[in-house]
PDB file of C-alpha atoms in Angstrom:
ATOM      1  CA  UNK J  80      -1.870   3.002 -15.033  1.00  0.00           C
ATOM      2  CA  UNK J  81      -4.990   1.679 -13.313  1.00  0.00           C
ATOM      3  CA  UNK J  82      -7.137   4.135 -15.242  1.00  0.00           C
ATOM      4  CA  UNK J  83      -5.374   3.231 -18.480  1.00  0.00           C
ATOM      5  CA  UNK J  84      -5.991  -0.486 -17.949  1.00  0.00           C
ATOM      6  CA  UNK J  85      -9.656   0.185 -17.355  1.00  0.00           C
ATOM      7  CA  UNK J  86      -9.954   1.846 -20.763  1.00  0.00           C
ATOM      8  CA  UNK J  87      -8.509  -1.105 -22.636  1.00  0.00           C
ATOM      9  CA  UNK J  88     -10.352  -3.827 -24.456  1.00  0.00           C
ATOM     10  CA  UNK J  89     -11.174  -6.595 -21.924  1.00  0.00           C
ATOM     11  CA  UNK J  90      -9.385  -9.019 -24.266  1.00  0.00           C
ATOM     12  CA  UNK J  91      -6.273  -6.841 -24.510  1.00  0.00           C
ATOM     13  CA  UNK J  92      -2.858  -8.108 -23.350  1.00  0.00           C
ATOM     14  CA  UNK J  93      -1.945  -7.551 -19.722  1.00  0.00           C
ATOM     15  CA  UNK J  94       0.872  -5.138 -20.641  1.00  0.00           C
ATOM     16  CA  UNK J  95       1.219  -2.615 -23.447  1.00  0.00           C
ATOM     17  CA  UNK J  96       4.122  -2.785 -25.892  1.00  0.00           C
ATOM     18  CA  UNK J  97       5.690   0.219 -24.196  1.00  0.00           C
ATOM     19  CA  UNK J  98       5.394  -1.365 -20.738  1.00  0.00           C
ATOM     20  CA  UNK J  99       6.974  -4.606 -21.943  1.00  0.00           C
ATOM     21  CA  UNK J 100       9.831  -2.749 -23.613  1.00  0.00           C
ATOM     22  CA  UNK J 101      10.564  -0.797 -20.421  1.00  0.00           C
ATOM     23  CA  UNK J 102      10.473  -3.920 -18.251  1.00  0.00           C
ATOM     24  CA  UNK J 103      12.664  -5.911 -20.633  1.00  0.00           C
ATOM     25  CA  UNK J 104      15.183  -3.079 -20.810  1.00  0.00           C
ATOM     26  CA  UNK J 105      15.492  -2.833 -17.022  1.00  0.00           C
ATOM     27  CA  UNK J 106      15.440  -6.584 -16.430  1.00  0.00           C
ATOM     28  CA  UNK J 107      18.089  -7.296 -19.064  1.00  0.00           C
ATOM     29  CA  UNK J 108      21.732  -7.848 -18.177  1.00  0.00           C
ATOM     30  CA  UNK J 109      23.474  -9.716 -15.393  1.00  0.00           C
ATOM     31  CA  UNK J 110      21.529 -10.722 -12.258  1.00  0.00           C
ATOM     32  CA  UNK J 111      23.705  -8.386 -10.226  1.00  0.00           C
ATOM     33  CA  UNK J 112      25.215  -5.037 -11.147  1.00  0.00           C
ATOM     34  CA  UNK J 113      28.534  -4.056  -9.631  1.00  0.00           C
ATOM     35  CA  UNK J 114      28.013  -0.327  -9.276  1.00  0.00           C
ATOM     36  CA  UNK J 115      25.620   2.372  -8.080  1.00  0.00           C
ATOM     37  CA  UNK J 116      21.904   1.599  -8.394  1.00  0.00           C
ATOM     38  CA  UNK J 117      19.537   4.510  -8.967  1.00  0.00           C
ATOM     39  CA  UNK J 118      16.487   4.413  -6.726  1.00  0.00           C
ATOM     40  CA  UNK J 119      13.019   4.349  -8.259  1.00  0.00           C
ATOM     41  CA  UNK J 120      10.210   6.768  -7.339  1.00  0.00           C
ATOM     42  CA  UNK J 121       7.346   5.018  -5.566  1.00  0.00           C
ATOM     43  CA  UNK J 122       5.095   7.823  -4.316  1.00  0.00           C
ATOM     44  CA  UNK J 123       4.905  11.599  -4.343  1.00  0.00           C
ATOM     45  CA  UNK J 124       2.251  13.080  -2.069  1.00  0.00           C
ATOM     46  CA  UNK J 125       1.246  16.645  -1.272  1.00  0.00           C
ATOM     47  CA  UNK J 126      -0.106  17.643   2.129  1.00  0.00           C
ATOM     48  CA  UNK J 127      -2.921  19.531   0.374  1.00  0.00           C
ATOM     49  CA  UNK J 128      -4.216  16.195  -0.963  1.00  0.00           C
ATOM     50  CA  UNK J 129      -3.565  13.731   1.851  1.00  0.00           C
ATOM     51  CA  UNK J 130      -2.770  14.264   5.537  1.00  0.00           C
ATOM     52  CA  UNK J 131       0.523  12.978   6.910  1.00  0.00           C
ATOM     53  CA  UNK J 132       2.913  13.930   9.722  1.00  0.00           C
ATOM     54  CA  UNK J 133       5.698  16.104   8.323  1.00  0.00           C
ATOM     55  CA  UNK J 134       8.581  18.271   9.528  1.00  0.00           C
ATOM     56  CA  UNK J 135       7.964  22.048   9.788  1.00  0.00           C
ATOM     57  CA  UNK J 136       7.870  23.712   6.374  1.00  0.00           C
ATOM     58  CA  UNK J 137       7.538  20.457   4.425  1.00  0.00           C
ATOM     59  CA  UNK J 138       4.407  19.898   2.341  1.00  0.00           C
ATOM     60  CA  UNK J 139       5.768  17.320  -0.090  1.00  0.00           C
ATOM     61  CA  UNK J 140       6.575  13.680   0.652  1.00  0.00           C
ATOM     62  CA  UNK J 141       8.664  11.652  -1.768  1.00  0.00           C
ATOM     63  CA  UNK J 142       9.296   7.926  -1.296  1.00  0.00           C
ATOM     64  CA  UNK J 143      11.866   6.026  -3.351  1.00  0.00           C
ATOM     65  CA  UNK J 144      13.170   2.485  -3.171  1.00  0.00           C
ATOM     66  CA  UNK J 145      16.058   0.353  -4.361  1.00  0.00           C
ATOM     67  CA  UNK J 146      14.437  -2.368  -6.538  1.00  0.00           C
ATOM     68  CA  UNK J 147      16.176  -5.283  -4.826  1.00  0.00           C
ATOM     69  CA  UNK J 148      15.684  -7.412  -1.750  1.00  0.00           C
ATOM     70  CA  UNK J 149      18.387  -6.854   0.832  1.00  0.00           C
ATOM     71  CA  UNK J 150      19.881  -9.079   3.553  1.00  0.00           C
ATOM     72  CA  UNK J 151      17.272  -9.456   6.296  1.00  0.00           C
ATOM     73  CA  UNK J 152      14.734  -7.494   4.225  1.00  0.00           C
ATOM     74  CA  UNK J 153      12.598  -9.439   1.721  1.00  0.00           C
ATOM     75  CA  UNK J 154      11.520  -6.171   0.159  1.00  0.00           C
ATOM     76  CA  UNK J 155      13.025  -3.083  -1.514  1.00  0.00           C
ATOM     77  CA  UNK J 156      14.956  -0.697   0.718  1.00  0.00           C
ATOM     78  CA  UNK J 157      13.072   2.586   1.002  1.00  0.00           C
ATOM     79  CA  UNK J 158      14.145   6.214   1.329  1.00  0.00           C
ATOM     80  CA  UNK J 159      11.874   9.039   2.538  1.00  0.00           C
ATOM     81  CA  UNK J 160      12.411  12.666   1.540  1.00  0.00           C
ATOM     82  CA  UNK J 161      10.575  15.685   2.954  1.00  0.00           C
ATOM     83  CA  UNK J 162      10.551  18.818   0.810  1.00  0.00           C
ATOM     84  CA  UNK J 163       8.874  22.173   0.394  1.00  0.00           C
ATOM     85  CA  UNK J 164       7.083  22.155  -2.960  1.00  0.00           C
ATOM     86  CA  UNK J 165       7.865  25.850  -3.461  1.00  0.00           C
ATOM     87  CA  UNK J 166      11.591  25.037  -3.649  1.00  0.00           C
ATOM     88  CA  UNK J 167      11.194  22.327  -6.300  1.00  0.00           C
ATOM     89  CA  UNK J 168      11.963  24.284  -9.453  1.00  0.00           C
ATOM     90  CA  UNK J 169      14.420  22.184 -11.458  1.00  0.00           C
ATOM     91  CA  UNK J 170      12.813  18.909 -12.519  1.00  0.00           C
ATOM     92  CA  UNK J 171      14.825  16.389 -14.551  1.00  0.00           C
ATOM     93  CA  UNK J 172      13.400  15.548 -17.960  1.00  0.00           C
ATOM     94  CA  UNK J 173      15.008  12.095 -17.756  1.00  0.00           C
ATOM     95  CA  UNK J 174      15.544  10.902 -14.161  1.00  0.00           C
ATOM     96  CA  UNK J 175      18.276   8.255 -13.714  1.00  0.00           C
ATOM     97  CA  UNK J 176      17.147   4.650 -14.008  1.00  0.00           C
ATOM     98  CA  UNK J 177      18.727   1.535 -12.482  1.00  0.00           C
ATOM     99  CA  UNK J 178      20.535  -0.623 -15.047  1.00  0.00           C
ATOM    100  CA  UNK J 179      18.741  -3.699 -13.694  1.00  0.00           C
ATOM    101  CA  UNK J 180      15.931  -4.507 -11.242  1.00  0.00           C
ATOM    102  CA  UNK J 181      15.338  -7.697  -9.312  1.00  0.00           C
ATOM    103  CA  UNK J 182      11.684  -8.098 -10.263  1.00  0.00           C
ATOM    104  CA  UNK J 183       9.090  -6.428 -12.465  1.00  0.00           C
ATOM    105  CA  UNK J 184       6.965  -6.308  -9.303  1.00  0.00           C
ATOM    106  CA  UNK J 185       9.429  -3.723  -7.963  1.00  0.00           C
ATOM    107  CA  UNK J 186       9.031  -1.508 -11.026  1.00  0.00           C
ATOM    108  CA  UNK J 187       6.236   1.006 -10.332  1.00  0.00           C
ATOM    109  CA  UNK J 188       4.396   2.256 -13.389  1.00  0.00           C
ATOM    110  CA  UNK J 189       3.600   5.998 -13.496  1.00  0.00           C
ATOM    111  CA  UNK J 190       0.031   6.719 -12.393  1.00  0.00           C
ATOM    112  CA  UNK J 191      -2.094   9.353 -10.701  1.00  0.00           C
ATOM    113  CA  UNK J 192      -3.749   8.785  -7.336  1.00  0.00           C
ATOM    114  CA  UNK J 193      -7.387   9.408  -6.486  1.00  0.00           C
ATOM    115  CA  UNK J 194      -7.290   9.787  -2.669  1.00  0.00           C
ATOM    116  CA  UNK J 195     -10.388   8.730  -0.765  1.00  0.00           C
ATOM    117  CA  UNK J 196     -10.886   9.209   2.971  1.00  0.00           C
ATOM    118  CA  UNK J 197     -12.205   6.163   4.812  1.00  0.00           C
ATOM    119  CA  UNK J 198     -12.791   5.175   8.427  1.00  0.00           C
ATOM    120  CA  UNK J 199     -11.026   2.088   9.693  1.00  0.00           C
ATOM    121  CA  UNK J 200     -10.476   0.502  13.097  1.00  0.00           C
ATOM    122  CA  UNK J 201      -7.499  -1.204  14.779  1.00  0.00           C
ATOM    123  CA  UNK J 202      -6.571  -4.792  14.124  1.00  0.00           C
ATOM    124  CA  UNK J 203      -8.303  -7.023  16.726  1.00  0.00           C
ATOM    125  CA  UNK J 204      -4.885  -7.905  18.132  1.00  0.00           C
ATOM    126  CA  UNK J 205      -4.474  -4.288  19.241  1.00  0.00           C
ATOM    127  CA  UNK J 206      -7.765  -4.244  21.158  1.00  0.00           C
ATOM    128  CA  UNK J 207      -8.165  -4.960  24.845  1.00  0.00           C
ATOM    129  CA  UNK J 208      -9.366  -8.395  25.935  1.00  0.00           C
ATOM    130  CA  UNK J 209     -12.728  -6.853  26.867  1.00  0.00           C
ATOM    131  CA  UNK J 210     -13.244  -5.381  23.406  1.00  0.00           C
ATOM    132  CA  UNK J 211     -12.217  -8.629  21.735  1.00  0.00           C
ATOM    133  CA  UNK J 212     -14.866 -10.445  23.763  1.00  0.00           C
ATOM    134  CA  UNK J 213     -17.465  -7.903  22.640  1.00  0.00           C
ATOM    135  CA  UNK J 214     -16.508  -8.513  19.012  1.00  0.00           C
ATOM    136  CA  UNK J 215     -17.137 -12.225  19.494  1.00  0.00           C
ATOM    137  CA  UNK J 216     -20.607 -11.582  20.949  1.00  0.00           C
ATOM    138  CA  UNK J 217     -22.998 -12.370  18.072  1.00  0.00           C
ATOM    139  CA  UNK J 218     -25.873 -10.494  19.731  1.00  0.00           C
ATOM    140  CA  UNK J 219     -24.015  -7.215  19.205  1.00  0.00           C
ATOM    141  CA  UNK J 220     -24.147  -7.723  15.438  1.00  0.00           C
ATOM    142  CA  UNK J 221     -27.880  -8.335  15.068  1.00  0.00           C
ATOM    143  CA  UNK J 222     -28.483  -4.917  13.504  1.00  0.00           C
ATOM    144  CA  UNK J 223     -25.887  -5.413  10.761  1.00  0.00           C
ATOM    145  CA  UNK J 224     -27.376  -5.441   7.259  1.00  0.00           C
ATOM    146  CA  UNK J 225     -28.058  -9.176   6.702  1.00  0.00           C
ATOM    147  CA  UNK J 226     -28.032  -8.841   2.924  1.00  0.00           C
ATOM    148  CA  UNK J 227     -24.447  -7.685   3.079  1.00  0.00           C
ATOM    149  CA  UNK J 228     -22.967  -9.588   6.002  1.00  0.00           C
ATOM    150  CA  UNK J 229     -25.013 -12.785   6.217  1.00  0.00           C
ATOM    151  CA  UNK J 230     -21.984 -14.907   5.419  1.00  0.00           C
ATOM    152  CA  UNK J 231     -20.370 -13.736   8.667  1.00  0.00           C
ATOM    153  CA  UNK J 232     -23.323 -14.585  10.937  1.00  0.00           C
ATOM    154  CA  UNK J 233     -21.335 -17.308  12.678  1.00  0.00           C
ATOM    155  CA  UNK J 234     -18.036 -15.436  12.677  1.00  0.00           C
ATOM    156  CA  UNK J 235     -18.489 -11.762  13.608  1.00  0.00           C
ATOM    157  CA  UNK J 236     -14.792 -11.427  14.433  1.00  0.00           C
ATOM    158  CA  UNK J 237     -13.964 -12.152  10.789  1.00  0.00           C
ATOM    159  CA  UNK J 238     -16.559  -9.584   9.734  1.00  0.00           C
ATOM    160  CA  UNK J 239     -14.747  -6.961  11.791  1.00  0.00           C
ATOM    161  CA  UNK J 240     -11.294  -8.024  10.579  1.00  0.00           C
ATOM    162  CA  UNK J 241     -12.037  -7.983   6.848  1.00  0.00           C
ATOM    163  CA  UNK J 242     -14.644  -5.226   6.556  1.00  0.00           C
ATOM    164  CA  UNK J 243     -13.979  -2.728   9.336  1.00  0.00           C
ATOM    165  CA  UNK J 244     -10.391  -3.142  10.477  1.00  0.00           C
ATOM    166  CA  UNK J 245      -7.274  -1.829   8.674  1.00  0.00           C
ATOM    167  CA  UNK J 246      -8.336  -0.966   5.131  1.00  0.00           C
ATOM    168  CA  UNK J 247      -6.354  -2.845   2.468  1.00  0.00           C
ATOM    169  CA  UNK J 248      -4.369  -1.271  -0.333  1.00  0.00           C
ATOM    170  CA  UNK J 249      -2.204   1.834  -0.514  1.00  0.00           C
ATOM    171  CA  UNK J 250      -2.934   4.398   2.190  1.00  0.00           C
ATOM    172  CA  UNK J 251      -1.462   7.123   4.351  1.00  0.00           C
ATOM    173  CA  UNK J 252      -1.941   7.130   8.107  1.00  0.00           C
ATOM    174  CA  UNK J 253      -4.531   4.810   9.575  1.00  0.00           C
ATOM    175  CA  UNK J 254      -3.839   1.742  11.659  1.00  0.00           C
ATOM    176  CA  UNK J 255      -1.043  -0.789  11.299  1.00  0.00           C
ATOM    177  CA  UNK J 256      -1.830  -4.050   9.537  1.00  0.00           C
ATOM    178  CA  UNK J 257      -0.774  -7.181  11.435  1.00  0.00           C
ATOM    179  CA  UNK J 258      -0.921 -10.818  10.426  1.00  0.00           C
ATOM    180  CA  UNK J 259       2.590 -12.086   9.856  1.00  0.00           C
ATOM    181  CA  UNK J 260       3.366 -11.228  13.484  1.00  0.00           C
ATOM    182  CA  UNK J 261       1.468 -10.049  16.537  1.00  0.00           C
ATOM    183  CA  UNK J 262       1.743  -6.326  17.306  1.00  0.00           C
ATOM    184  CA  UNK J 263       5.231  -5.354  18.442  1.00  0.00           C
ATOM    185  CA  UNK J 264       6.645  -2.032  19.650  1.00  0.00           C
ATOM    186  CA  UNK J 265       7.964   0.211  16.872  1.00  0.00           C
ATOM    187  CA  UNK J 266      10.178   2.798  18.609  1.00  0.00           C
ATOM    188  CA  UNK J 267      11.898   5.552  16.659  1.00  0.00           C
ATOM    189  CA  UNK J 268      15.518   4.452  16.046  1.00  0.00           C
ATOM    190  CA  UNK J 269      16.753   7.900  17.084  1.00  0.00           C
ATOM    191  CA  UNK J 270      14.637   9.038  20.058  1.00  0.00           C
ATOM    192  CA  UNK J 271      12.579   6.001  21.114  1.00  0.00           C
ATOM    193  CA  UNK J 272       9.163   7.598  20.515  1.00  0.00           C
ATOM    194  CA  UNK J 273       6.575   5.081  19.307  1.00  0.00           C
ATOM    195  CA  UNK J 274       6.298   5.537  15.540  1.00  0.00           C
ATOM    196  CA  UNK J 275       3.045   5.902  13.583  1.00  0.00           C
ATOM    197  CA  UNK J 276       2.025   4.666  10.107  1.00  0.00           C
ATOM    198  CA  UNK J 277       3.056   7.037   7.307  1.00  0.00           C
ATOM    199  CA  UNK J 278       2.538   5.111   4.068  1.00  0.00           C
ATOM    200  CA  UNK J 279       1.285   1.598   3.385  1.00  0.00           C
ATOM    201  CA  UNK J 280       2.249   0.055   0.043  1.00  0.00           C
ATOM    202  CA  UNK J 281      -0.182  -2.757  -0.676  1.00  0.00           C
ATOM    203  CA  UNK J 282       0.080  -5.724  -3.008  1.00  0.00           C
ATOM    204  CA  UNK J 283      -3.671  -5.450  -3.579  1.00  0.00           C
ATOM    205  CA  UNK J 284      -6.457  -2.947  -3.075  1.00  0.00           C
ATOM    206  CA  UNK J 285      -8.957  -5.565  -1.922  1.00  0.00           C
ATOM    207  CA  UNK J 286      -9.704  -9.229  -2.503  1.00  0.00           C
ATOM    208  CA  UNK J 287     -12.711 -11.523  -2.702  1.00  0.00           C
ATOM    209  CA  UNK J 288     -13.072 -11.410   1.105  1.00  0.00           C
ATOM    210  CA  UNK J 289     -12.824  -7.632   1.468  1.00  0.00           C
ATOM    211  CA  UNK J 290     -14.782  -6.189  -1.456  1.00  0.00           C
ATOM    212  CA  UNK J 291     -16.626  -3.888   0.948  1.00  0.00           C
ATOM    213  CA  UNK J 292     -13.528  -1.637   0.675  1.00  0.00           C
ATOM    214  CA  UNK J 293     -13.963  -1.331  -3.098  1.00  0.00           C
ATOM    215  CA  UNK J 294     -14.818   2.241  -4.196  1.00  0.00           C
ATOM    216  CA  UNK J 295     -18.294   2.505  -5.661  1.00  0.00           C
ATOM    217  CA  UNK J 296     -16.976   3.686  -9.024  1.00  0.00           C
ATOM    218  CA  UNK J 297     -14.797   0.574  -9.291  1.00  0.00           C
ATOM    219  CA  UNK J 298     -17.692  -1.855  -8.831  1.00  0.00           C
ATOM    220  CA  UNK J 299     -19.024  -1.150 -12.316  1.00  0.00           C
ATOM    221  CA  UNK J 300     -15.663  -0.676 -14.030  1.00  0.00           C
ATOM    222  CA  UNK J 301     -13.865  -3.696 -12.544  1.00  0.00           C
ATOM    223  CA  UNK J 302     -15.675  -6.059 -14.925  1.00  0.00           C
ATOM    224  CA  UNK J 303     -14.179  -4.144 -17.864  1.00  0.00           C
ATOM    225  CA  UNK J 304     -10.579  -4.961 -16.993  1.00  0.00           C
ATOM    226  CA  UNK J 305      -8.547  -7.298 -19.210  1.00  0.00           C
ATOM    227  CA  UNK J 306      -9.233 -10.864 -18.128  1.00  0.00           C
ATOM    228  CA  UNK J 307      -5.560 -11.486 -17.293  1.00  0.00           C
ATOM    229  CA  UNK J 308      -5.317  -8.455 -14.974  1.00  0.00           C
ATOM    230  CA  UNK J 309      -6.000  -9.098 -11.250  1.00  0.00           C
ATOM    231  CA  UNK J 310      -8.846  -6.680 -10.733  1.00  0.00           C
ATOM    232  CA  UNK J 311      -7.697  -5.839  -7.201  1.00  0.00           C
ATOM    233  CA  UNK J 312      -4.029  -5.141  -8.015  1.00  0.00           C
ATOM    234  CA  UNK J 313      -3.971  -2.220 -10.424  1.00  0.00           C
ATOM    235  CA  UNK J 314      -0.461  -1.114  -9.470  1.00  0.00           C
ATOM    236  CA  UNK J 315       1.016  -4.556 -10.262  1.00  0.00           C
ATOM    237  CA  UNK J 316       3.308  -4.200  -7.238  1.00  0.00           C
ATOM    238  CA  UNK J 317       3.905  -7.314  -5.141  1.00  0.00           C
ATOM    239  CA  UNK J 318       5.611  -7.273  -1.750  1.00  0.00           C
ATOM    240  CA  UNK J 319       6.842 -10.579  -0.293  1.00  0.00           C
ATOM    241  CA  UNK J 320       4.181 -12.673  -1.996  1.00  0.00           C
ATOM    242  CA  UNK J 321       1.122 -10.501  -1.436  1.00  0.00           C
ATOM    243  CA  UNK J 322       2.068  -8.703   1.783  1.00  0.00           C
ATOM    244  CA  UNK J 323       2.116  -4.987   2.557  1.00  0.00           C
ATOM    245  CA  UNK J 324       5.128  -2.758   3.127  1.00  0.00           C
ATOM    246  CA  UNK J 325       4.375  -0.186   5.813  1.00  0.00           C
ATOM    247  CA  UNK J 326       6.560   2.823   6.522  1.00  0.00           C
ATOM    248  CA  UNK J 327       6.371   4.243  10.050  1.00  0.00           C
ATOM    249  CA  UNK J 328       7.737   7.615  11.141  1.00  0.00           C
ATOM    250  CA  UNK J 329       8.375   9.382  14.410  1.00  0.00           C
ATOM    251  CA  UNK J 330       5.438  11.719  15.236  1.00  0.00           C
ATOM    252  CA  UNK J 331       7.746  13.921  17.309  1.00  0.00           C
ATOM    253  CA  UNK J 332      10.250  14.395  14.463  1.00  0.00           C
ATOM    254  CA  UNK J 333       9.133  12.868  11.134  1.00  0.00           C
ATOM    255  CA  UNK J 334      12.583  13.543   9.677  1.00  0.00           C
ATOM    256  CA  UNK J 335      14.070  10.917  12.030  1.00  0.00           C
ATOM    257  CA  UNK J 336      14.935   7.586  10.344  1.00  0.00           C
ATOM    258  CA  UNK J 337      11.769   5.696   9.362  1.00  0.00           C
ATOM    259  CA  UNK J 338      10.913   2.055  10.009  1.00  0.00           C
ATOM    260  CA  UNK J 339       9.828  -0.444   7.327  1.00  0.00           C
ATOM    261  CA  UNK J 340       7.449  -3.221   8.363  1.00  0.00           C
ATOM    262  CA  UNK J 341       6.183  -6.121   6.199  1.00  0.00           C
ATOM    263  CA  UNK J 342       2.859  -7.678   7.227  1.00  0.00           C
TER     264      UNK J 342
END
């Protein structure tokens, strides 16, 4: 859908007629449905395209969610499925849809991904005290391109946080984003092994403070988006008011129950 929005007239409506009809159909009805709720597909990833920890024989990751907040979870409840793509032969022409969803922000629109590999570094809160002190040392940043980072001359720690640490947006692997809380242990619910990031579902790809993460091809095209479309939120997904939903899995056995973390 991001690519489709970029091809529209900049003055075009935020949603197409088809998108509005789909949203209205799913949002119609009572605020609560007394019966089974079909889960919605959120992501389908192949190991040939993006790296991720997976059980033996699995090269396909499918993530679904229930489009409602749940008690103690201000976000959709997620389900992770590991499969072998060679065994996926019968594909439904019309997958089941939930009769109602809590929010249009929980209704992913079909789109194709364009994976890009980037280098990121841990959140400052995960660094040792010694490394944090080095980040605060302005003399260590004297060789940074002044034309690009001049606005951070008096705050190198912010430069690191927004431009080098934990890339924003949707991603697999990488480092955990923190901000709502300090880093906390994330043991596997089944075996106690410390879990690792599997998939991060972002409410935005970047913002006005982190445009250094913007792909080069987007810099020219972003000005062509409809004026009412947030140019850094092509997926139109929103988690807990602009947060990220991060799924962590056990590196020893990825098929163990996963952990969902909002930051």
